[in-house]
PDB file of C-alpha atoms in Angstrom:
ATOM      1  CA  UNK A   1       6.637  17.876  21.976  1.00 94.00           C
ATOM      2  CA  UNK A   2       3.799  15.534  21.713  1.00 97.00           C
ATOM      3  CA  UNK A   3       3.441  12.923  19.171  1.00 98.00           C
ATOM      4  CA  UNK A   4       0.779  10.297  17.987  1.00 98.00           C
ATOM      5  CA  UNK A   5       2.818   7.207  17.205  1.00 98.00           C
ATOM      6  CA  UNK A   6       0.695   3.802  15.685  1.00 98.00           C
ATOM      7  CA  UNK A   7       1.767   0.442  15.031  1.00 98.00           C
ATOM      8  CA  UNK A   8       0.601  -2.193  12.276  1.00 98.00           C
ATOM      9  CA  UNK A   9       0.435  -5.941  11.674  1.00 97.00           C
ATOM     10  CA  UNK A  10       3.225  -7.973  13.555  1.00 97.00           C
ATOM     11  CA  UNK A  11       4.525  -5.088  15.364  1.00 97.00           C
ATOM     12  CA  UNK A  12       1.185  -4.149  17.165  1.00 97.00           C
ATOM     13  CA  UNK A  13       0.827  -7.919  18.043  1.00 97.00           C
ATOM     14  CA  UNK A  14       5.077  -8.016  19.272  1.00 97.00           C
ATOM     15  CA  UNK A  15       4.415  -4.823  21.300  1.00 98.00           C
ATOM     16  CA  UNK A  16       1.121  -5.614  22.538  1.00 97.00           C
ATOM     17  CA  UNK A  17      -0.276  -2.222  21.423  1.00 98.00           C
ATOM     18  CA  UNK A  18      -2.192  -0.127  18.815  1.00 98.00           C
ATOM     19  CA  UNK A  19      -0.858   3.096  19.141  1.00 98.00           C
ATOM     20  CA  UNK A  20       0.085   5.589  22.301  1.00 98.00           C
ATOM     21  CA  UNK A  21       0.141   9.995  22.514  1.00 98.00           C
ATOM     22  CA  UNK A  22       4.305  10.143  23.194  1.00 97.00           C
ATOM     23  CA  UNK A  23       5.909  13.435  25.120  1.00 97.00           C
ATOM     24  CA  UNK A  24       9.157  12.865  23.527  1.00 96.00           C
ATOM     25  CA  UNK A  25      12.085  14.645  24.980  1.00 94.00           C
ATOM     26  CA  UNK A  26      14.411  17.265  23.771  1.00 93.00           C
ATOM     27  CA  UNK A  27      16.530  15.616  20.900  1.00 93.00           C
ATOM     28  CA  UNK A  28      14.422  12.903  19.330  1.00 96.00           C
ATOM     29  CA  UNK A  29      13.313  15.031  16.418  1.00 96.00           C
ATOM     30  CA  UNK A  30      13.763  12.228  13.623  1.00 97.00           C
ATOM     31  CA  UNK A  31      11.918   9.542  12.933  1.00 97.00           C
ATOM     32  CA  UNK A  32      14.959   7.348  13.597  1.00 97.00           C
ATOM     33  CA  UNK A  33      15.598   8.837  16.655  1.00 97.00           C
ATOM     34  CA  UNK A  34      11.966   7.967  18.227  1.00 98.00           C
ATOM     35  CA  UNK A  35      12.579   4.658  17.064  1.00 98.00           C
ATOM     36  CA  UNK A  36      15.608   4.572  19.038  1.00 97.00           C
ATOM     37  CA  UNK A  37      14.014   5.966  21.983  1.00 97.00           C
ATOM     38  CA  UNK A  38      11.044   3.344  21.264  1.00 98.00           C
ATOM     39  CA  UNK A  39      13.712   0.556  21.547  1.00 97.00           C
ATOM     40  CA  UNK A  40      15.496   1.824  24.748  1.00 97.00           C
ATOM     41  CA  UNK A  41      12.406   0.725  27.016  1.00 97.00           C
ATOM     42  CA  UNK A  42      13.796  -2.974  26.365  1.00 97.00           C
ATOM     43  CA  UNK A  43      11.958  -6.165  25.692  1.00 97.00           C
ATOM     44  CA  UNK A  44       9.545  -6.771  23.260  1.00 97.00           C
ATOM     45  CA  UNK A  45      10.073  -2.708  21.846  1.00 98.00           C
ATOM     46  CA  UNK A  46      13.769  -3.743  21.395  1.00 97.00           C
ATOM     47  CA  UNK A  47      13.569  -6.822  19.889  1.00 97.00           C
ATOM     48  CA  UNK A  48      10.351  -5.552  17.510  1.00 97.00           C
ATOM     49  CA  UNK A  49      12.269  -2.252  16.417  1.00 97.00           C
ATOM     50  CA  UNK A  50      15.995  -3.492  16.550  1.00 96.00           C
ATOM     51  CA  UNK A  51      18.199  -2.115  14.022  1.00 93.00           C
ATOM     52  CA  UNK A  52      18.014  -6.013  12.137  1.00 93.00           C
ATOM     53  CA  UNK A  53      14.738  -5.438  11.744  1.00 93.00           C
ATOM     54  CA  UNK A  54      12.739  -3.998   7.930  1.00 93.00           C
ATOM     55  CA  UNK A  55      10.419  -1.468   9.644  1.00 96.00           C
ATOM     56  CA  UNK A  56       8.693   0.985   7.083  1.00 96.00           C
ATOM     57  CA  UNK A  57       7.518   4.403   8.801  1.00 97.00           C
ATOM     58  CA  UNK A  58       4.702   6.937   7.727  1.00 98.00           C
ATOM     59  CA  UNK A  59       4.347  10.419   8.948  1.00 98.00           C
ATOM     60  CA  UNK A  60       1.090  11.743   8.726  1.00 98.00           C
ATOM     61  CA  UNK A  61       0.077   9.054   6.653  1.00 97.00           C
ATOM     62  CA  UNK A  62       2.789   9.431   3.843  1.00 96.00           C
ATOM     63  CA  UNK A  63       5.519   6.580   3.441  1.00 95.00           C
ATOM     64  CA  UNK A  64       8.660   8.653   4.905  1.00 96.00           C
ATOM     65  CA  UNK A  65      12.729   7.790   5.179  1.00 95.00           C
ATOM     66  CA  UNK A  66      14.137   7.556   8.635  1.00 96.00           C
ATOM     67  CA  UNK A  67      15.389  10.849   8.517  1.00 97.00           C
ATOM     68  CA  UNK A  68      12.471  12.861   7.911  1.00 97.00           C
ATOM     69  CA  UNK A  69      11.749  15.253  10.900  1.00 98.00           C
ATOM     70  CA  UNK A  70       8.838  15.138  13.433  1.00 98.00           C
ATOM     71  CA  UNK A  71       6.708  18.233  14.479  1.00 97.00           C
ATOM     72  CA  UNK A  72       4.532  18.397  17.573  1.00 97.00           C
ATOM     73  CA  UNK A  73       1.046  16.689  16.373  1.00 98.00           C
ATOM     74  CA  UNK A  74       2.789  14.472  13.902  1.00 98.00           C
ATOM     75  CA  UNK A  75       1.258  10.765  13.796  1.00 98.00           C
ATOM     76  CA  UNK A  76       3.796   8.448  12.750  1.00 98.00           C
ATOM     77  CA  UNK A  77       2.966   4.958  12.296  1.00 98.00           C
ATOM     78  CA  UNK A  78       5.838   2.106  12.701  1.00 98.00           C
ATOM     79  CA  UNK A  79       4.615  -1.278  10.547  1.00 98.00           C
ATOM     80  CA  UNK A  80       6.544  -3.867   9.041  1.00 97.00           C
ATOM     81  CA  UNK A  81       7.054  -3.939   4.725  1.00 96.00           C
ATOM     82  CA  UNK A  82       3.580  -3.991   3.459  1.00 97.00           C
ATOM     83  CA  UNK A  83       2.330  -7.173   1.945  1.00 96.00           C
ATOM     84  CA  UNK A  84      -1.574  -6.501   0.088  1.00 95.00           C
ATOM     85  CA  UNK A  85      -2.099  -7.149  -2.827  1.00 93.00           C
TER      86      UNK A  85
ATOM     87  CA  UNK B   1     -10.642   8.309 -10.066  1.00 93.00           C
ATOM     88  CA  UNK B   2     -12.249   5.429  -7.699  1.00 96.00           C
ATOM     89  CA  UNK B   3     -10.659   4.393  -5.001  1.00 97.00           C
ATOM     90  CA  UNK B   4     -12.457   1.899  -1.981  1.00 98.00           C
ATOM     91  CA  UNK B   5     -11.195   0.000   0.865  1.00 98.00           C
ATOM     92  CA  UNK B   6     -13.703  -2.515   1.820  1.00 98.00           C
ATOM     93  CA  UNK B   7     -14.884  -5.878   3.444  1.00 98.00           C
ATOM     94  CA  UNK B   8     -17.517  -6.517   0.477  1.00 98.00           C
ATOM     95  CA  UNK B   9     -16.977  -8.094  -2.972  1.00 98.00           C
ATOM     96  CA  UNK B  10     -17.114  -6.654  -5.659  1.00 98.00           C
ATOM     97  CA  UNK B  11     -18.276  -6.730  -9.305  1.00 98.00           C
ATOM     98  CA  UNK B  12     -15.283  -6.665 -11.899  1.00 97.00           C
ATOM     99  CA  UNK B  13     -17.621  -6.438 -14.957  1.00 97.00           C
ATOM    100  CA  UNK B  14     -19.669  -3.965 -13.471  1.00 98.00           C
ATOM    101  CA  UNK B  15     -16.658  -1.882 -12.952  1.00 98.00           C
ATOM    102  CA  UNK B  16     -15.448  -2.261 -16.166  1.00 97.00           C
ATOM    103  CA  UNK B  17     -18.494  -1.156 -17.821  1.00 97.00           C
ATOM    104  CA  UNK B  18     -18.954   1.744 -15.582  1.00 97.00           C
ATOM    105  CA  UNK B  19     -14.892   3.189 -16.973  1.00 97.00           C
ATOM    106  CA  UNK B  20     -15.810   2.860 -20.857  1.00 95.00           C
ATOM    107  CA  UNK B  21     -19.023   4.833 -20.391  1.00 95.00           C
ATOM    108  CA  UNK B  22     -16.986   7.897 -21.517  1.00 96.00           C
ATOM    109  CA  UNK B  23     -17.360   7.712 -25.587  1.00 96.00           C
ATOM    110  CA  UNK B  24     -13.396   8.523 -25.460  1.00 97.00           C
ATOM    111  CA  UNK B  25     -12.002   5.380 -24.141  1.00 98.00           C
ATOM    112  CA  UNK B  26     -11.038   3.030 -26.760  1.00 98.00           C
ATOM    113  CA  UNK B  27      -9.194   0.458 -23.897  1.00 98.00           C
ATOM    114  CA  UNK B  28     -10.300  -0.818 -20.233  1.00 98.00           C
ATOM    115  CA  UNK B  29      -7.429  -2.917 -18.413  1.00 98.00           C
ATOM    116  CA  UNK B  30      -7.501  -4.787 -15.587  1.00 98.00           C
ATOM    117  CA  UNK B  31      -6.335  -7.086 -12.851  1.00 98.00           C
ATOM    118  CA  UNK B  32      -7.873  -8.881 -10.050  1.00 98.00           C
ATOM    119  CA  UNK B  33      -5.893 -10.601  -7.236  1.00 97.00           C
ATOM    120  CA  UNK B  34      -7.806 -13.766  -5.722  1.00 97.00           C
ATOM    121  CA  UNK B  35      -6.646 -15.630  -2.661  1.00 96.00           C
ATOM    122  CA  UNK B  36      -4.659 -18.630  -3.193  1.00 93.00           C
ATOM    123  CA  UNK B  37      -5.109 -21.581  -1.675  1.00 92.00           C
ATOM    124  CA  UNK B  38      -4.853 -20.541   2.068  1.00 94.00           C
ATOM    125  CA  UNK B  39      -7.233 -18.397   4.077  1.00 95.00           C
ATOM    126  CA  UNK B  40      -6.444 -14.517   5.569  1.00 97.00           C
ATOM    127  CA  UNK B  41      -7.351 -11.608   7.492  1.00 97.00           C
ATOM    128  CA  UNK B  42      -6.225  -8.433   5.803  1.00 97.00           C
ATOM    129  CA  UNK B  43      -5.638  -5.013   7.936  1.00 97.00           C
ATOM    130  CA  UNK B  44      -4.792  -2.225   6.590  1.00 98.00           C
ATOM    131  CA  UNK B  45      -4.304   2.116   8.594  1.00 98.00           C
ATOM    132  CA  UNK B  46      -7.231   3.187   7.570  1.00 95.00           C
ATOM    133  CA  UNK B  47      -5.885   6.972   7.576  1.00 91.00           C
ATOM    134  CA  UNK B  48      -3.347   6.426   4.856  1.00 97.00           C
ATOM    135  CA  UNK B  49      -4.424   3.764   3.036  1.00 97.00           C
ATOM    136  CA  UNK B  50      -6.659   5.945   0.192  1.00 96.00           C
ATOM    137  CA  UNK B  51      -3.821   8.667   0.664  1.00 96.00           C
ATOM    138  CA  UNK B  52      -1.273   5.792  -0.625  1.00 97.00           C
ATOM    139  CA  UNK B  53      -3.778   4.671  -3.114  1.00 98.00           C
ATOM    140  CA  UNK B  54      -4.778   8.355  -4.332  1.00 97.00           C
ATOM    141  CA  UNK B  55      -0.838   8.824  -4.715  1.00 97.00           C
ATOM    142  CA  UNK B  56      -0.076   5.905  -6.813  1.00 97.00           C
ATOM    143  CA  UNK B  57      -2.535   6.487  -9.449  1.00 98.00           C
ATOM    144  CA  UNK B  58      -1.768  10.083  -9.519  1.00 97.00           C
ATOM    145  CA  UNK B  59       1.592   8.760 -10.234  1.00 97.00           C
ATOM    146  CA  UNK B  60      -0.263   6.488 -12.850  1.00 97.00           C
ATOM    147  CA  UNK B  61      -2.032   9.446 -14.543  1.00 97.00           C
ATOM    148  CA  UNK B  62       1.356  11.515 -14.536  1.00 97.00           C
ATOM    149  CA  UNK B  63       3.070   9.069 -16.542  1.00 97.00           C
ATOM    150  CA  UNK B  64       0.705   7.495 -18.986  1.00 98.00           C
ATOM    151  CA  UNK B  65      -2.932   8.686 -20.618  1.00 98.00           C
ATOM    152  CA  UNK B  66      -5.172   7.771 -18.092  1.00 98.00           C
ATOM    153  CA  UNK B  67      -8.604   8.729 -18.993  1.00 98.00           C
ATOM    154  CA  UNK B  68     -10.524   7.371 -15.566  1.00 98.00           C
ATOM    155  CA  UNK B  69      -9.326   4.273 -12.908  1.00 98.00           C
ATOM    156  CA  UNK B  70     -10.996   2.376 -10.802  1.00 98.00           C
ATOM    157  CA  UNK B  71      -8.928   0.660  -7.571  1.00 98.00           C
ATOM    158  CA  UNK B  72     -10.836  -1.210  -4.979  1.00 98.00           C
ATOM    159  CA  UNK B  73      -8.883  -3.875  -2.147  1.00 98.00           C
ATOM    160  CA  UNK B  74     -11.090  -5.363   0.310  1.00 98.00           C
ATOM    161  CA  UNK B  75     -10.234  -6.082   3.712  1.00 98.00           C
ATOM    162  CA  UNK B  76     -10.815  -8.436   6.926  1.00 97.00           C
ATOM    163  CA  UNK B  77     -11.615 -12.129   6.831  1.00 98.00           C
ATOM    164  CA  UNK B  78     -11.234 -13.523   3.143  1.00 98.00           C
ATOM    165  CA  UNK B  79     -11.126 -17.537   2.243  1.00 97.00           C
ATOM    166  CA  UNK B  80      -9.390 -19.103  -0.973  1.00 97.00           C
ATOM    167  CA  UNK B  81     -11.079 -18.334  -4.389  1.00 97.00           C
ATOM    168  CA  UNK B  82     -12.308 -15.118  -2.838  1.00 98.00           C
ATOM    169  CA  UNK B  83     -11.182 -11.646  -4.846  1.00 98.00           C
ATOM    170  CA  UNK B  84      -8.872  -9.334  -3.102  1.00 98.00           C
ATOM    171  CA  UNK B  85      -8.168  -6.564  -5.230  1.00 98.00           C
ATOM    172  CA  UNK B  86      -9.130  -4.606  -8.374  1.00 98.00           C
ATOM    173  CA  UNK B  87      -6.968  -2.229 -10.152  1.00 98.00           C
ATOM    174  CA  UNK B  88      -9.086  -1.159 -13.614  1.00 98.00           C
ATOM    175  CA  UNK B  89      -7.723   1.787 -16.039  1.00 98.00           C
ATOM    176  CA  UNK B  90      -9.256   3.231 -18.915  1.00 98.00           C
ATOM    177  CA  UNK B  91      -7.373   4.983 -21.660  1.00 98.00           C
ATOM    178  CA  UNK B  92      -7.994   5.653 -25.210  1.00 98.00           C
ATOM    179  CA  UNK B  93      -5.413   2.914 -26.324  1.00 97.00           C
ATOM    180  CA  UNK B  94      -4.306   0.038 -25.037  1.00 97.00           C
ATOM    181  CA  UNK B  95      -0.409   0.542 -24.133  1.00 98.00           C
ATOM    182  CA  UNK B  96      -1.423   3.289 -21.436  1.00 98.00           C
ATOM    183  CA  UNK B  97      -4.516   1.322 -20.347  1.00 98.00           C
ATOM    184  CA  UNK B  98      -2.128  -2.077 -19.830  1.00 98.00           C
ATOM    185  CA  UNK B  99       1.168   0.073 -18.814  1.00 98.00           C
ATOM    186  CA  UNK B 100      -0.775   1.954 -16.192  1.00 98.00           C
ATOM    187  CA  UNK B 101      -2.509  -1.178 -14.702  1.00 98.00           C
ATOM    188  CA  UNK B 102       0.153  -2.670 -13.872  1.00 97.00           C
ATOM    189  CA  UNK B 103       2.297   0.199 -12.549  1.00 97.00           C
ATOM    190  CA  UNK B 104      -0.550   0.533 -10.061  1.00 98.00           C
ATOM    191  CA  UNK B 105      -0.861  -3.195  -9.062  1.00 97.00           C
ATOM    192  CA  UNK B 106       3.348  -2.963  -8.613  1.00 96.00           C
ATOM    193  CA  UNK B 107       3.256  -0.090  -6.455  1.00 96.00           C
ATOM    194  CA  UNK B 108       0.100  -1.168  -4.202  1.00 97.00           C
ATOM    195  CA  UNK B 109       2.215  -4.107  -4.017  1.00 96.00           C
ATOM    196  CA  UNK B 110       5.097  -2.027  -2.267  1.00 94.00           C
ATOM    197  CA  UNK B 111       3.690   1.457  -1.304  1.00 95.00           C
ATOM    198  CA  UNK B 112       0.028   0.635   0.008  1.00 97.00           C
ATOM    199  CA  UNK B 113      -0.096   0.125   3.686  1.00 98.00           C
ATOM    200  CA  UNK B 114      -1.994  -3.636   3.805  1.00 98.00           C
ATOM    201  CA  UNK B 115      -0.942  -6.578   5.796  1.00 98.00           C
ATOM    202  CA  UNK B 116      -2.232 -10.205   5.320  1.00 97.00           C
ATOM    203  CA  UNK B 117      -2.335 -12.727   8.261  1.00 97.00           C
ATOM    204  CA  UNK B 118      -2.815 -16.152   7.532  1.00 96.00           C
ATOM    205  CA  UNK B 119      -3.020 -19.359  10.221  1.00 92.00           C
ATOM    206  CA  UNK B 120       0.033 -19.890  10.182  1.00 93.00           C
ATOM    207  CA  UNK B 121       1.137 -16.416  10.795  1.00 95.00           C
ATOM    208  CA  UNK B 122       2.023 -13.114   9.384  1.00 96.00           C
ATOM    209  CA  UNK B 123       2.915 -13.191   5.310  1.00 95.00           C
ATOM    210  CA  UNK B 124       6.123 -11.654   4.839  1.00 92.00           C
ATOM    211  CA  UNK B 125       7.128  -9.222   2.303  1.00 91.00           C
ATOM    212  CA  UNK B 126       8.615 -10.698  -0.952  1.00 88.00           C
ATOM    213  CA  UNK B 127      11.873  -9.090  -2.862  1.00 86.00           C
ATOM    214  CA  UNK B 128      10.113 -10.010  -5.873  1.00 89.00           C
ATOM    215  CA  UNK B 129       7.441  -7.435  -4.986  1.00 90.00           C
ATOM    216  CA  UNK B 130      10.092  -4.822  -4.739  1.00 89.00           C
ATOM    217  CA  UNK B 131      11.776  -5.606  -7.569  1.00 89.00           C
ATOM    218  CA  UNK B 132       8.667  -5.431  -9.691  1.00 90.00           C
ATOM    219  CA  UNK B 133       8.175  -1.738  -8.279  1.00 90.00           C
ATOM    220  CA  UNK B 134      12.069  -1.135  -9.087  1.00 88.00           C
ATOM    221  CA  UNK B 135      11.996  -1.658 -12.677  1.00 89.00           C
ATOM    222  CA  UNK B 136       9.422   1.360 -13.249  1.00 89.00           C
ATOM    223  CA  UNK B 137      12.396   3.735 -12.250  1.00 82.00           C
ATOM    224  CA  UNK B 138      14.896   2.140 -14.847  1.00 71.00           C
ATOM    225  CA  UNK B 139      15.651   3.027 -18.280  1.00 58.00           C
ATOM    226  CA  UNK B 140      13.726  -0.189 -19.737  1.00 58.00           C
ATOM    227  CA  UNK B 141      10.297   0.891 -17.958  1.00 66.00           C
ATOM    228  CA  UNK B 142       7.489   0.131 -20.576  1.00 62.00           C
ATOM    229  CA  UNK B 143       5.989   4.183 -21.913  1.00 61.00           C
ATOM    230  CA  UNK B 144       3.609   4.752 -24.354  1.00 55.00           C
ATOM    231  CA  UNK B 145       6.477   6.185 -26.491  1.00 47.00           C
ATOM    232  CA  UNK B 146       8.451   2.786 -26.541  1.00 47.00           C
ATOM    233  CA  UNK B 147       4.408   0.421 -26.900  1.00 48.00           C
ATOM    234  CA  UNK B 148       3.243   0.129 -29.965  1.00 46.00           C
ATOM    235  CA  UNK B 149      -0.198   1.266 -30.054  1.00 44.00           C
TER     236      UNK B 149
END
């Protein structure tokens, strides 16, 4: 199942990255669970999206809890609390 | 509804005028936010960011009567004194026009997905700014059935 996952702000710069297309593999069908499987490639993507951490999540462009479900095409963005204003 | 995300200025009167051109509104309210003090670059995800904006005033227009509104946040490189944001609602009365103003400006605050960088780094998010958004969901939220109007 293929995703489009983006990142925002402070987490693009910590990861070094805009955005990527992710295969993800059979059992990360949360958004928690991606950003689990985000943090398991170590360095930067652990210490940006450890567990300490107040990252906000969208799913197709809608603010959305961790444990709202992902469908292949989904883009879900990963950004930290939002500060305009 | 008018909703724009961009890198010019804008005209605050101008706006005004152009909400109480409808014989029926009796009230325009508004706030602008101006940069203070320090320099910033504002970014914002440019797919969701009128989504989040459409939302919140629909949210506006749900709870209080909201005759027309007028939301516009700029975005990239902005120095002190410049204007950031406008959040403009007309209404027939001035409760819903001042209630609904500031229910948006609370929840842009919170909801709307913006970011400002300045020198010295990234601004973090304030509890105060949550907490403002909070109260709308308590008992002692401000409706046009507990404003005089």
């Amino acid at each position: 199942m293929k995703v489009k996952v983006l990142y925002f702000a402070s987490l693009r710069e910590q990861l070094g990255t805009a955005g990527e297309e992710i295969d993800l593999p059979a059992g990360v069908g949360t958004v928690a669970a991606l950003r689990s499987h985000l943090r398991a490639r170590g360095g930067a993507w652990e210490l940006a999206l450890a567990e300490t951490k107040l990252v906000r999540a969208a799913l197709n462009q809608d603010m959305v809890p961790p444990s709202a479900a992902l469908k292949a095409g989904d883009e879900v963005a990963f950004f930290p609390p939002v500060t305009g204003g | 509804m008018n909703i724009s995300v961009q890198r010019e200025d804008f005209d605050a009167g101008a706006e005004m005028r152009a909400l109480s051109r409808d014989p029926k509104v009796g009230a325009v309210a508004s706030f602008v936010g101006v940069v203070r003090e320090v320099g910033m670059t504002l970014e914002h995800y440019p797919g969701m960011t009128d989504k989040a904006l459409r939302k919140i005033v629909e949210e506006a227009k749900g709870r209080w009567k909201v005759l027309d509104c007028t939301v516009i946040h700029r975005t990239g490189e902005l120095k002190p004194t410049d204007q950031i944001v406008l959040v403009a609602v007309a209404s027939a009365h001035r409760g819903d026009a001042f209630a609904a103003c500031e229910f948006i400006m609370d929840f842009l605050k919170t909801q709307a997905p913006f970011w400002k960088k300045e020198a010295a780094g990234w601004v973090e998010a304030r509890a105060s700014d949550d907490a403002a958004a909070e109260r709308w969901t308590t008992a002692a939220a401000p409706t046009p059935s507990r404003r005089r109007r």
